[in-house]
XYZ file of C-alpha atoms in Angstrom:
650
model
C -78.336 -21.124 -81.799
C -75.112 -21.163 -80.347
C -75.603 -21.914 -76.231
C -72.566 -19.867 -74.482
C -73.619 -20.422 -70.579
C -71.078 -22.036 -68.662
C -70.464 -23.726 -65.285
C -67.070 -24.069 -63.855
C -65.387 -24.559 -60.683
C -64.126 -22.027 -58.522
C -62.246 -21.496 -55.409
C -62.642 -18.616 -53.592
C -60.366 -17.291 -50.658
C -62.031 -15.420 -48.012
C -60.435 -14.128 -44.327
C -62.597 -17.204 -42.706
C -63.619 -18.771 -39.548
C -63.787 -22.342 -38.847
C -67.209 -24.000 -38.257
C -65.605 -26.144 -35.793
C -68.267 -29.714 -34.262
C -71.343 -29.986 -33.820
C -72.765 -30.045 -30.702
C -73.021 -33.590 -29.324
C -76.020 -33.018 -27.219
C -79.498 -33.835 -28.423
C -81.113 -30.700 -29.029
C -84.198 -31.744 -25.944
C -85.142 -28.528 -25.374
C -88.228 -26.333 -26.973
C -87.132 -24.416 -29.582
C -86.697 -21.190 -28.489
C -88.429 -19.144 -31.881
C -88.731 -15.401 -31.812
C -90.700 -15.426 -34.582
C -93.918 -16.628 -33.388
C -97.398 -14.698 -32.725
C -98.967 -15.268 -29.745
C -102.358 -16.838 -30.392
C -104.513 -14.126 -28.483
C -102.813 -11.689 -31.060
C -103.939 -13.753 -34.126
C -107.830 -11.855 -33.745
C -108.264 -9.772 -36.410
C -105.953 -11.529 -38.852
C -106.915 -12.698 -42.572
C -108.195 -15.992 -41.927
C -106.001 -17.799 -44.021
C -103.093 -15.940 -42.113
C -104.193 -16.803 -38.769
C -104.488 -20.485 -39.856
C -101.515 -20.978 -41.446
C -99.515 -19.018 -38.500
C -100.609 -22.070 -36.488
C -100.205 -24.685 -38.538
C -97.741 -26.788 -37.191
C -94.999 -24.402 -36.047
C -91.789 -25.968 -34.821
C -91.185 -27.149 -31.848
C -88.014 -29.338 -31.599
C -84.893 -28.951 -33.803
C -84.780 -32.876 -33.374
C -83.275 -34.992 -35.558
C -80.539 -32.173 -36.899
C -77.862 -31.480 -33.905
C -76.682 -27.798 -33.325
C -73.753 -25.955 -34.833
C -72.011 -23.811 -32.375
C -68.404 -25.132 -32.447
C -67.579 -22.051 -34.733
C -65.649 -19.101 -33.071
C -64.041 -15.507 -34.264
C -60.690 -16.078 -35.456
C -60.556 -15.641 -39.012
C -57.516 -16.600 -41.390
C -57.559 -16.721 -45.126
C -59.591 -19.914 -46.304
C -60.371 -21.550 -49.572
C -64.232 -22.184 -50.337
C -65.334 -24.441 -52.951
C -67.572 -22.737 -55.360
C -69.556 -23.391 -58.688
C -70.013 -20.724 -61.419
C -72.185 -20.457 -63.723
C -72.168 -17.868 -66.483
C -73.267 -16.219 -69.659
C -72.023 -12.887 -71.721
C -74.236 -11.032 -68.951
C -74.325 -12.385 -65.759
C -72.003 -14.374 -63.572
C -73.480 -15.907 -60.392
C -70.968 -18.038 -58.089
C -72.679 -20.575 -55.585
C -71.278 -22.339 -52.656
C -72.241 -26.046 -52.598
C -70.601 -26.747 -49.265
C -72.581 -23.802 -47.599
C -76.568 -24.082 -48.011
C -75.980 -23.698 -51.998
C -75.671 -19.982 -51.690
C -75.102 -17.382 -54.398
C -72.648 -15.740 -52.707
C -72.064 -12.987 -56.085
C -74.366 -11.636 -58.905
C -72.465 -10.021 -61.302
C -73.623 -7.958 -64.248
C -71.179 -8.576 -67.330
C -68.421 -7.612 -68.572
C -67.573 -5.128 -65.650
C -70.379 -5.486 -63.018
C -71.697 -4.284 -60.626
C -72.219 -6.754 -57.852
C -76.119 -6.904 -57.864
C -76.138 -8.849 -54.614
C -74.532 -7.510 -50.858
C -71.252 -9.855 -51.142
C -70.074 -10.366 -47.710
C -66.272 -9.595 -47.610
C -66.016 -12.712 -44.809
C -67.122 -15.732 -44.155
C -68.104 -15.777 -40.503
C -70.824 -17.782 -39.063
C -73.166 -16.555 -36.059
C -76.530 -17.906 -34.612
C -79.025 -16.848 -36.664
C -80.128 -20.491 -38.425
C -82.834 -22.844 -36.558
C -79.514 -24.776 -35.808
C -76.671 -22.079 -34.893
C -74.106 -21.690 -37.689
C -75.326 -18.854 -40.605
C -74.258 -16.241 -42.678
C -74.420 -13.012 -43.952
C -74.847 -12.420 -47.551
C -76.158 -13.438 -51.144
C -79.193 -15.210 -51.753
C -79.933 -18.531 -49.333
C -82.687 -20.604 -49.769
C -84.475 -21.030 -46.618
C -86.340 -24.656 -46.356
C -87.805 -26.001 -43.108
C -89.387 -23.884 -40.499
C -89.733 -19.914 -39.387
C -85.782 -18.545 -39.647
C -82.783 -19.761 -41.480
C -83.010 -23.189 -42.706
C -80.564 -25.839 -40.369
C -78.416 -26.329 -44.056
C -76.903 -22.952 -43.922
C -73.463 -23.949 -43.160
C -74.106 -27.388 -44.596
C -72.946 -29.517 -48.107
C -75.659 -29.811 -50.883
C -75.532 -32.366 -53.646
C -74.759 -30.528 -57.033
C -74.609 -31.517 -60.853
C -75.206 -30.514 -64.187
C -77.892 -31.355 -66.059
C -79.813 -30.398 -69.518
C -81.516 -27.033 -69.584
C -84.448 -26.179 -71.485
C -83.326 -24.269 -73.974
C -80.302 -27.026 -74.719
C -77.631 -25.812 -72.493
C -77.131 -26.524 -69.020
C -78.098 -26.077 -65.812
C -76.634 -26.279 -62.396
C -78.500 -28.673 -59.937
C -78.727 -28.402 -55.809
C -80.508 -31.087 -53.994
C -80.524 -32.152 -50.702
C -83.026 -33.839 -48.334
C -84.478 -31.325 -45.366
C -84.711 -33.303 -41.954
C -86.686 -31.035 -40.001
C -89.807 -31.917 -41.948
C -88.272 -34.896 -44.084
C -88.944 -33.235 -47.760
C -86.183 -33.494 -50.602
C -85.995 -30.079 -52.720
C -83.847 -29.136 -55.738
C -82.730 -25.609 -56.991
C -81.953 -25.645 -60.451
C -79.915 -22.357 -62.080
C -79.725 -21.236 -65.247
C -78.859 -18.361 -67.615
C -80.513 -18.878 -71.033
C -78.566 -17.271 -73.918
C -78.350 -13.524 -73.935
C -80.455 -13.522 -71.089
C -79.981 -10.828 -68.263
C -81.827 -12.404 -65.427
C -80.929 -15.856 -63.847
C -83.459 -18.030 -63.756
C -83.749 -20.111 -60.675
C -86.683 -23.251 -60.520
C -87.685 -24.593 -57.458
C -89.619 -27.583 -56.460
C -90.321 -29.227 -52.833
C -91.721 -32.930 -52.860
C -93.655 -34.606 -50.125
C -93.457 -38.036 -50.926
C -94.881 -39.435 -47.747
C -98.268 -40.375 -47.083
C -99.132 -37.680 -44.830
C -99.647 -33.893 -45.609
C -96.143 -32.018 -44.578
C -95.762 -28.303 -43.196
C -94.024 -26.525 -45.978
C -91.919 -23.444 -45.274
C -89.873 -21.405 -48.083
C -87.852 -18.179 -47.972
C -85.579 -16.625 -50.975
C -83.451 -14.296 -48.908
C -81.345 -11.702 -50.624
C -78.952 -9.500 -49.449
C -78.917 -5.945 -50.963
C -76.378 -2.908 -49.617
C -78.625 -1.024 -47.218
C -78.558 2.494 -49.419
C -80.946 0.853 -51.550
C -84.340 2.042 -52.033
C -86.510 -1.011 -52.143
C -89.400 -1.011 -54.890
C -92.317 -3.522 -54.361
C -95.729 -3.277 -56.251
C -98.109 -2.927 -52.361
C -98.825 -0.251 -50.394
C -99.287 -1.798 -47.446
C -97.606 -4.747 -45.203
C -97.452 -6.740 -42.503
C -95.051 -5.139 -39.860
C -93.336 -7.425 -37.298
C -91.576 -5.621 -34.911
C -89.498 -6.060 -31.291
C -93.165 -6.279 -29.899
C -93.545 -9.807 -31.680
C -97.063 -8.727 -33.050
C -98.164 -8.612 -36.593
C -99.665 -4.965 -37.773
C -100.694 -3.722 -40.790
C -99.154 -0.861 -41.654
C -98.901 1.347 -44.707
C -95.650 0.604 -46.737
C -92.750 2.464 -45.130
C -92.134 5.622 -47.080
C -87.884 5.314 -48.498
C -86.117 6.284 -45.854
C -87.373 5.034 -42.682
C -85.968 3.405 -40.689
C -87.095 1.421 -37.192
C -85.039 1.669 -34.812
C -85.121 -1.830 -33.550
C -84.792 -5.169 -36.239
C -87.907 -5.260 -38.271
C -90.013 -6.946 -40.872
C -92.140 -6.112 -43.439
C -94.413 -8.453 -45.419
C -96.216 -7.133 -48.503
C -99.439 -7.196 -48.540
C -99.783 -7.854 -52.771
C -103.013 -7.351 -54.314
C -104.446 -10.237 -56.015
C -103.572 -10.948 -59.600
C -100.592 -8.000 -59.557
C -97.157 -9.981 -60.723
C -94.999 -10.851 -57.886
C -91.811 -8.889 -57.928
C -89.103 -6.448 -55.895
C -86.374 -4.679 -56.461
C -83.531 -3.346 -54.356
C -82.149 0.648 -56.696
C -79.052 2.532 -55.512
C -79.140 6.276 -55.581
C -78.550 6.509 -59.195
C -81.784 4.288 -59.890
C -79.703 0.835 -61.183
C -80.175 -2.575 -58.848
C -81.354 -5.472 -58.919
C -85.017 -7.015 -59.805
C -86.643 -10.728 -58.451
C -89.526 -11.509 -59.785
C -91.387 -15.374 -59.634
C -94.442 -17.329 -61.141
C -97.045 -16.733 -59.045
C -97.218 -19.846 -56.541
C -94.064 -17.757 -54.814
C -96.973 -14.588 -53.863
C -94.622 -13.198 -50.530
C -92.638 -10.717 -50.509
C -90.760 -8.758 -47.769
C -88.483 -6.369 -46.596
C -86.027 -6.889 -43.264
C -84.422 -4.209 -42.090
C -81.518 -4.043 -38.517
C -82.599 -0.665 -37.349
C -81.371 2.239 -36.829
C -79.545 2.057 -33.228
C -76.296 0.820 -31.625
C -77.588 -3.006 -31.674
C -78.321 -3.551 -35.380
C -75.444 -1.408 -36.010
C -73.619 -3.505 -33.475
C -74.765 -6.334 -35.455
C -74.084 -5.820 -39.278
C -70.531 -5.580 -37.928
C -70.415 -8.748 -36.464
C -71.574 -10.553 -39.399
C -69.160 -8.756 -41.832
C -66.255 -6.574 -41.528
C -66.373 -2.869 -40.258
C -66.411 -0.294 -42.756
C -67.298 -2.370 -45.470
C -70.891 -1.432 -45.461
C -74.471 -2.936 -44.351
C -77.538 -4.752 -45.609
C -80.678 -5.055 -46.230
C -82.682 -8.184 -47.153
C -85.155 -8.615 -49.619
C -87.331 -12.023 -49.297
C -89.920 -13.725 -51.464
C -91.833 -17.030 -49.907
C -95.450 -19.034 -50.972
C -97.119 -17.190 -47.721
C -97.976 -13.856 -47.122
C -95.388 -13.765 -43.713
C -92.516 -16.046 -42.441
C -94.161 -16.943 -39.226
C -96.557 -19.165 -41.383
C -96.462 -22.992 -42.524
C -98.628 -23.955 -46.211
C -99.605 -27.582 -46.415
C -97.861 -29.821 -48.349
C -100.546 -32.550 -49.061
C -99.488 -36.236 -49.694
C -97.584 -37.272 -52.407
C -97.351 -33.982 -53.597
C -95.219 -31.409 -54.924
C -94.866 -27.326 -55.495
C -92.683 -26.179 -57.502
C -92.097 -22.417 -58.974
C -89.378 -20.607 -61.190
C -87.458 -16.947 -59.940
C -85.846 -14.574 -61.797
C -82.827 -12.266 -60.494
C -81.373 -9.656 -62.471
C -80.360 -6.177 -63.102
C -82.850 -3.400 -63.247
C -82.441 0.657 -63.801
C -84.889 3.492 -64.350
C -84.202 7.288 -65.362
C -81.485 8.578 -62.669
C -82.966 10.522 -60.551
C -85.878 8.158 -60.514
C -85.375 6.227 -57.076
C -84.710 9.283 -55.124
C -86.701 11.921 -55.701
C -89.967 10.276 -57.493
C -92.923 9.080 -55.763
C -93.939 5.825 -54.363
C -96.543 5.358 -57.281
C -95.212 6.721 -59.744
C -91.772 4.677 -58.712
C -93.349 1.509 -58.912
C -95.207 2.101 -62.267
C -91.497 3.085 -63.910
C -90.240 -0.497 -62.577
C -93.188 -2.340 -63.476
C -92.634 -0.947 -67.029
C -89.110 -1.519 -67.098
C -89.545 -5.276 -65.883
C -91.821 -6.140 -68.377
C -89.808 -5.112 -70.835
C -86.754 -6.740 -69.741
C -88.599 -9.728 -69.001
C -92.315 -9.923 -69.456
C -94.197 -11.776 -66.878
C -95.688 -14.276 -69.768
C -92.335 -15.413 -70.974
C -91.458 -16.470 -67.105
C -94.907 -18.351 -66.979
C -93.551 -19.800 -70.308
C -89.874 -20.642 -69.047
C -91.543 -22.041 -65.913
C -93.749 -24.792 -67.787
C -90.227 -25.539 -70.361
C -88.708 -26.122 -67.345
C -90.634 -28.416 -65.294
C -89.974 -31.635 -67.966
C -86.074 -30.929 -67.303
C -87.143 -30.609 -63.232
C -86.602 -34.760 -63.447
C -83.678 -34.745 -65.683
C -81.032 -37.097 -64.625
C -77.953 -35.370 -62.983
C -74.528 -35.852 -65.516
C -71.393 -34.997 -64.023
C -71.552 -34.714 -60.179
C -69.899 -31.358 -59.344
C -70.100 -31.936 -55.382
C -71.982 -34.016 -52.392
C -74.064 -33.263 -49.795
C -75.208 -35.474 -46.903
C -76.230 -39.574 -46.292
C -79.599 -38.724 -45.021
C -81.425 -39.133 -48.036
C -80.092 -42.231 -49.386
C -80.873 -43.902 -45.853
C -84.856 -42.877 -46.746
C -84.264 -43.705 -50.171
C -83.167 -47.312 -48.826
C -85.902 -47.444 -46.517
C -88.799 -46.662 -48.777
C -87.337 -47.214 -51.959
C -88.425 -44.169 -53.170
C -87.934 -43.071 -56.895
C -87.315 -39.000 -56.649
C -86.531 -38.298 -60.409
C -84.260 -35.533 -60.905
C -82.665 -35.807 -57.683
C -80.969 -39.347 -56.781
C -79.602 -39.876 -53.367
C -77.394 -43.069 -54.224
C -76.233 -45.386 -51.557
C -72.334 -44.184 -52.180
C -73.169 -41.414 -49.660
C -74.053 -43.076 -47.119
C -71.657 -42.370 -43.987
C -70.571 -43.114 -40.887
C -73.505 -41.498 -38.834
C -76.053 -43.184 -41.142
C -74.382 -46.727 -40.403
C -75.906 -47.899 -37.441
C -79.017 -46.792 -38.483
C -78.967 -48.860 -42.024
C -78.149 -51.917 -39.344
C -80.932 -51.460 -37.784
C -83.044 -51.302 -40.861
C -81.172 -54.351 -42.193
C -81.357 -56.248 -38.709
C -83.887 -54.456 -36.404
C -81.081 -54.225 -34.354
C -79.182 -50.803 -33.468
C -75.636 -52.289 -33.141
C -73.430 -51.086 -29.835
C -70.569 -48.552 -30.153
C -67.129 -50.582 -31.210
C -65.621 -47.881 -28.832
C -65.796 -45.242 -26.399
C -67.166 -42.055 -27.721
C -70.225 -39.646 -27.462
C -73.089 -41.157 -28.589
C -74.176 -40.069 -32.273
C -77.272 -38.410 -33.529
C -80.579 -40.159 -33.206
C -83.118 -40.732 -35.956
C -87.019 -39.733 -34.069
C -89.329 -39.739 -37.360
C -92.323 -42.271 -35.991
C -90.744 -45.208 -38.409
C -87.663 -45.137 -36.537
C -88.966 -44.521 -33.177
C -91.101 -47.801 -34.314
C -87.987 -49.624 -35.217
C -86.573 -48.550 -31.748
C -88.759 -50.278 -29.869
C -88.927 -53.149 -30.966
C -85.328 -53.718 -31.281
C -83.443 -55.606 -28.116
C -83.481 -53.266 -25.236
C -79.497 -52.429 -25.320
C -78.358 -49.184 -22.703
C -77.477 -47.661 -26.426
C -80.760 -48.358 -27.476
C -82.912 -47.304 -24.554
C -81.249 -43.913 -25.038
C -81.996 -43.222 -28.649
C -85.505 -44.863 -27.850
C -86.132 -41.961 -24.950
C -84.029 -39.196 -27.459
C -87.397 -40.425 -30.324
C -89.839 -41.007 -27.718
C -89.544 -37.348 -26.045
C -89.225 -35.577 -29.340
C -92.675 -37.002 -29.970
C -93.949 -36.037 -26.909
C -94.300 -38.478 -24.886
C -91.447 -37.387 -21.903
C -93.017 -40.021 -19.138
C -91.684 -42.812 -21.334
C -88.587 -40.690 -22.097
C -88.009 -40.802 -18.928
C -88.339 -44.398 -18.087
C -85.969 -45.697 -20.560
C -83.482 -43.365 -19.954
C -83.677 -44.646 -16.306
C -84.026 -48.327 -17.532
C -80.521 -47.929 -19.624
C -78.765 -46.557 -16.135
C -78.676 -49.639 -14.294
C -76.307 -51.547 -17.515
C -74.998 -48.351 -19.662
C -70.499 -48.348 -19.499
C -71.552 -44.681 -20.254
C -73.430 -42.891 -17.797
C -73.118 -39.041 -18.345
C -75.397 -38.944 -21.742
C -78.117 -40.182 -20.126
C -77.679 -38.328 -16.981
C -77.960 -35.218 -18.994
C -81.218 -36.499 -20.630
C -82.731 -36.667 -17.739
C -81.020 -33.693 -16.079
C -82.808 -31.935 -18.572
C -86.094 -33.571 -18.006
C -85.930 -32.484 -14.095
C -85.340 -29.023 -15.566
C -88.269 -28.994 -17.844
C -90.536 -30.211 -15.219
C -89.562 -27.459 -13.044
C -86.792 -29.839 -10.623
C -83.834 -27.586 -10.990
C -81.825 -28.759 -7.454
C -82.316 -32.744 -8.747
C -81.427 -31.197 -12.305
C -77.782 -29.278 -11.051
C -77.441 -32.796 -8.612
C -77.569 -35.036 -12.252
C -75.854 -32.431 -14.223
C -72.779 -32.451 -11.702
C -72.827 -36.314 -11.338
C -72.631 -36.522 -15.728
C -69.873 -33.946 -16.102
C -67.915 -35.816 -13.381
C -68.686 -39.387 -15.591
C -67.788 -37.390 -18.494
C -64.308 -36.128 -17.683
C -63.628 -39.806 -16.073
C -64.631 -41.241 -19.478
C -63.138 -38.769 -21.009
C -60.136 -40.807 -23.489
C -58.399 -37.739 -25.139
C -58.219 -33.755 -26.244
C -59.150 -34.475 -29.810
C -62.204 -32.705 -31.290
C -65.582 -34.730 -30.406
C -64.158 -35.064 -26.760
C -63.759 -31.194 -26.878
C -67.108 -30.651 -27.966
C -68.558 -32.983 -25.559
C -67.230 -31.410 -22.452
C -67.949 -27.861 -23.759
C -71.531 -28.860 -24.385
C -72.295 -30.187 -21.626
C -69.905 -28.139 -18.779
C -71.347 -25.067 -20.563
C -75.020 -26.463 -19.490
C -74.321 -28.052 -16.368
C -72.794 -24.364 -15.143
C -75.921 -22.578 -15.991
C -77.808 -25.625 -13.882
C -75.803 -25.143 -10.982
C -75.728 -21.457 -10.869
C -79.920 -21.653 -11.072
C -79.854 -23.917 -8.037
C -77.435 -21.615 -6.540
C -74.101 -24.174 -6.051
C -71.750 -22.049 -7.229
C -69.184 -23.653 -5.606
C -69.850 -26.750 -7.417
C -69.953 -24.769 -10.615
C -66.288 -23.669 -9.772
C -65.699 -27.475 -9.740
C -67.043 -27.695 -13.036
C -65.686 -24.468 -14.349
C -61.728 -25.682 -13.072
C -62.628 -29.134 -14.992
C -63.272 -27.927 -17.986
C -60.833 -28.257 -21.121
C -58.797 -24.929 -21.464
C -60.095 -24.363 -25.149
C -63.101 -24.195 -23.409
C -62.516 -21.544 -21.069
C -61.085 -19.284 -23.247
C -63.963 -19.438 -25.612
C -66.549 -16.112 -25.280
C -69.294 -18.071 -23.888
C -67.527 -19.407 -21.329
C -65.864 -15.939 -20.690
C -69.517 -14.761 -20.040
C -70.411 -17.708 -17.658
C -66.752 -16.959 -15.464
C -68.211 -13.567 -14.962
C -71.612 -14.725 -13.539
C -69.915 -17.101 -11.524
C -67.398 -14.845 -9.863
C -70.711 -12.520 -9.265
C -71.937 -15.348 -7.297
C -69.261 -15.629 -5.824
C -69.423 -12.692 -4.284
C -66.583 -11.450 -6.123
C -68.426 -8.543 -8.045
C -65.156 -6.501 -9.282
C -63.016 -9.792 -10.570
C -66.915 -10.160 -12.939
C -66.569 -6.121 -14.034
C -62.807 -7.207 -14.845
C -63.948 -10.191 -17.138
C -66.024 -7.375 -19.191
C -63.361 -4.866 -19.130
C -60.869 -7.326 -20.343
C -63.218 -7.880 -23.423
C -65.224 -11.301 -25.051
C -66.781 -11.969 -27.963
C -69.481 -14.941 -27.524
C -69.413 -16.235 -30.644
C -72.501 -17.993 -30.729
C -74.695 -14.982 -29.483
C -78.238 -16.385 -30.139
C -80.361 -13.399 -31.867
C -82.396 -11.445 -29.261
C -80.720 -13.104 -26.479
C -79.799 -10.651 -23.903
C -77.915 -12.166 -21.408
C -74.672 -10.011 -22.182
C -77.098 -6.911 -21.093
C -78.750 -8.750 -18.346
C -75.530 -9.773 -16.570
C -73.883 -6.128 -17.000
C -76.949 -4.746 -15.884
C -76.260 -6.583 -12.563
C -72.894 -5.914 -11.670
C -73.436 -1.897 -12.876
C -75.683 1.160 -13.613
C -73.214 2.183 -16.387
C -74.286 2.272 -19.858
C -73.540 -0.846 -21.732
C -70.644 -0.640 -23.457
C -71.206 -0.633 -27.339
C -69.071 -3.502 -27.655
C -71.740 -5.552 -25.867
C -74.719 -4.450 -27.571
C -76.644 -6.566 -29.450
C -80.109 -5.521 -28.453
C -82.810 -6.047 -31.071
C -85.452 -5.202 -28.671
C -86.229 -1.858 -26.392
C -85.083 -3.143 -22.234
C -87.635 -4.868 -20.700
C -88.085 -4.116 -16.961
């Protein structure tokens, strides 16, 4: 049989903005997750859904940094992409961004199957910051978008099952230290591509597991799904069951809607147009959620869907499939383990007419039928187990690279992950000092000035940490492990212990800064702040990047300190200090207006509004825009400024 699937590179141009640094900062704070139930609201739940909606839940985005040096100037960009194709599909994939399929193209002609975002423009929507509309992402980690969104995955070809080849993305996930692979494929003549999963704990400890297909679909499509009921999760953060939303409704406010399937019914959706032709996912049966996420109906979902794209060009919806009934839950993973599961995505069409004016029955009986003919749900139980050998293929040619991380816990466990090596060539710069102090048990000092770099806090390297000589450098990532683990007393004390010898005073000034914050200390809190942004712009050796970042990072927090403790004339000190990148940057734009209101100086703060901003990194559901304008005015807020998931709270 003659095997015509191909994989090729690509590049694709796009009008795009820059990602820009990372944030320097250790990420100290709580995560602040909207997508959480309250325990008292967990009465009344399945059991196994109110277990697993408590089973450990994030708390700290610690060891990943944030992503929010990305802003809203877009130029025409080349992106590195993959594509693999037969004679009737063509799916392109972005290694350097999550591993995203980014287009789903029917053969010869189309249509695009998938909402293909005209842009590439990143927001902060992942646990981490930087994310992006469109395609299908694969969601790893924790409740949201997983922290690779904007990041490099390792990719390669390897042998497919039925002799051709597949296209392999690995990468290791930090959050919850678990390697995964996605392997694609398009078997000959086939119509659907077929996408296998697996997830490995290889530690000796049960892991949280948390897994999310999320495709974008335009938002005229009438999604098909075999339930007739689901799990609403609305602006009033509370799970519901509800019957499934007729076609056509639509919530005014951002909401989701988990299926409730019935048992032993095949696990599928499908997103029609009008005319009754879209696209189908269906999975083996270890993938059993499915749901629905709509932006609403008003000005701030509106609002939003042109943020993440371009105006005009059209909305979304998303359509998501995940090994839990709801996103706000975590499976176990037990101990040198795995879970692994195969998709399907293709095209799908019933009689025209079908998807508009039929039924909701009757609708998902003509899909059903047309699915199993297309692909019947015992051939992708058979693909899955021809598959699995070829899961621990070797990779052939490398076709891109993702991150160090892996190989450092490859080298520190000598792990053997089949299928998905994480050599020692990848190793980088901000794994060095940490392979030192694996070789040495000793965390080697900074050869020069600079912010420090990110810490390693699993309990191994916390372990390592304290028993390696008690350097200023060392103390600090010792307090950055010790209060991601809890324990913020001893946080404290060696952040206080590396004051008295550190050259570099403002990082751990800020550590503690925010310490005195979360234990409720806000004057002593603005008092450190101050003191490390003044160390910080002394220390301070050029404009380049990294310095940039620092002194947006932390002027941007030590404003909103000193504006709490009510110094705002030591947060015009600050504000004058920073660099002028800085100011001109949304956020910043938002924090000059609070200032001049307290100041005093209320119509200079309407003026920063009426000259316009865009705050780039606009956290979803965060309402300070509409908080602030709701203090300087009784006006309506102007639609420019709405982002409001939520109805007002008083």
């Amino acid at each position: 049989m003659a095997i015509v699937t191909r994989i090729r590179r690509e590049v694709l141009t796009l009008p795009a903005a820059e990602l820009g640094p990372d944030n320097p900062l250790p990420p100290l704070r709580p995560l602040d997750e909207v997508h959480r139930v309250h325990e008292r609201d967990r009465d009344g739940l399945p059991a196994d859904m109110a277990r697993q909606l408590g089973h450990e839940p994030l708390r700290s985005l610690l060891p990943v940094r944030i992503r929010d040096g990305y802003g809203r100037t877009r130029h025409p960009r080349t992106l590195d992409a993959l594509v693999i194709e037969n004679d009737r599909l063509r799916a392109t994939v972005l290694p350097g961004l999550g591993g995203r399929i980014a287009s789903l193209v029917r053969l010869p002609a189309g249509p695009e199957l998938l909402y293909r975002n005209p842009v590439f423009q990143p927001a902060n929507f992942a646990l981490n910051g930087a994310w992006y509309a469109g395609g299908i992402e694969w969601n790893i980690g924790a409740t949201g978008h997983t922290t690779l969104s904007c990041a490099p995955l390792h990719a390669a070809r390897v042998p497919a099952p039925d002799g051709g080849e597949m296209l392999r993305l690995w990468e290791w996930e930090r959050l919850r230290d678990l390697p995964f692979q996605v392997d694609l494929w398009l078997p000959d003549g086939s119509d659907f591509l077929y996408v296998g999963v697996r997830v490995r704990n290889p530690h000796e400890r049960p892991a949280p597991l948390y897994w999310w297909s999320n495709t974008a679909v335009p938002e005229d499509r009438r999604i098909v799904v075999p339930a007739t009921r689901a799990w609403e999760f609305g602006p009033e953060r509370r799970l519901r069951p509800v019957p499934v939303p007729p076609h056509g409704t639509r919530h005014p406010y951002a909401t989701d809607y988990f299926y409730d399937l019935p048992e032993g019914r095949r696990r599928w959706i499908a997103a029609l147009d009008p005319a009754g032709r879209g696209l189908a996912q269906t999975s083996t049966d270890v993938l059993r959620g499915r749901k629905l996420f709509v932006w609403g109906s008003g000005p701030g979902g509106r609002r939003w869907q042109e943020w993440l794209g371009e105006p005009g060009t059209g909305g979304y919806l998303e359509i998501q499939a995940g090994p839990a009934r709801t996103q706000l839950e975590h499976v176990r993973l037990e101990a040198r383990s795995e879970v692994c599961w195969l998709e399907a995505y293709g095209p799908l069409s019933v009689e025209p007419g079908t998807a508009t004016g039929t039924a909701e029955e009757t609708l998902v009986a003509a899909v059903e039928d047309r699915l199993a003919d297309a692909l019947p749900r015992a051939a992708l139980d058979s693909a899955h187990e021809a598959w699995r050998p070829y899961a621990d293929s070797p990779p052939g040619e490398l076709l891109a690279t993702g991150s160090g991380w892996g190989a450092l816990e490859v080298l520190r466990t000598d792990l053997k992950l089949p299928g998905t090596p994480f050599p020692e060539s990848t190793l980088g710069a901000e794994q060095a000092p940490w392979r030192e102090l694996l070789r040495t048990g000793t965390l080697p000092e900074p050869r020069r000035v600079r912010p420090p770099g990110p810490t390693l806090v699993a309990p191994h390297w916390r372990d390592m940490l304290e028993t390696a000589p008690a350097t200023p450098h060392t103390e600090y990532h010792l307090g950055v492990a010790q209060w991601h683990a809890g324990d913020r007393a001893q946080a404290v004390r060696s952040w206080e212990r590396a004051l008295h010898l550190a050259p570099s005073l403002w990082p751990l000034l800020r550590c503690l800064a925010v310490a005195d914050q979360e234990y409720g200390h806000h004057e002593r809190a603005a008092e450190r702040y101050a003191d490390a942004f003044d160390d910080l712009s002394r220390e301070r050796r050029d404009d380049g990047e990294v310095w940039t970042a620092a002194a947006a990072a932390l002027g941007r927090e030590a404003l909103q300190a000193l504006l709490r403790a009510g110094r705002a004339a030591d947060a015009r000190a600050v504000w004058e200090a920073l660099p002028r990148a800085a100011r001109e940057r949304g956020r910043f734009r938002l924090l000059e207006a609070e200032l001049l209101l307290a100041e005093g100086r209320r119509a200079a703060a309407r003026a920063v509004f009426e000259a316009g901003f865009e705050v780039a990194d606009l956290r979803e559901g965060d309402d300070a825009v509409d908080r602030l304008w709701a203090r300087l005015t009784d006006d309506p807020l102007p639609g420019r400024y709405d982002f409001r998931m939520r109805p007002r709270q008083p």
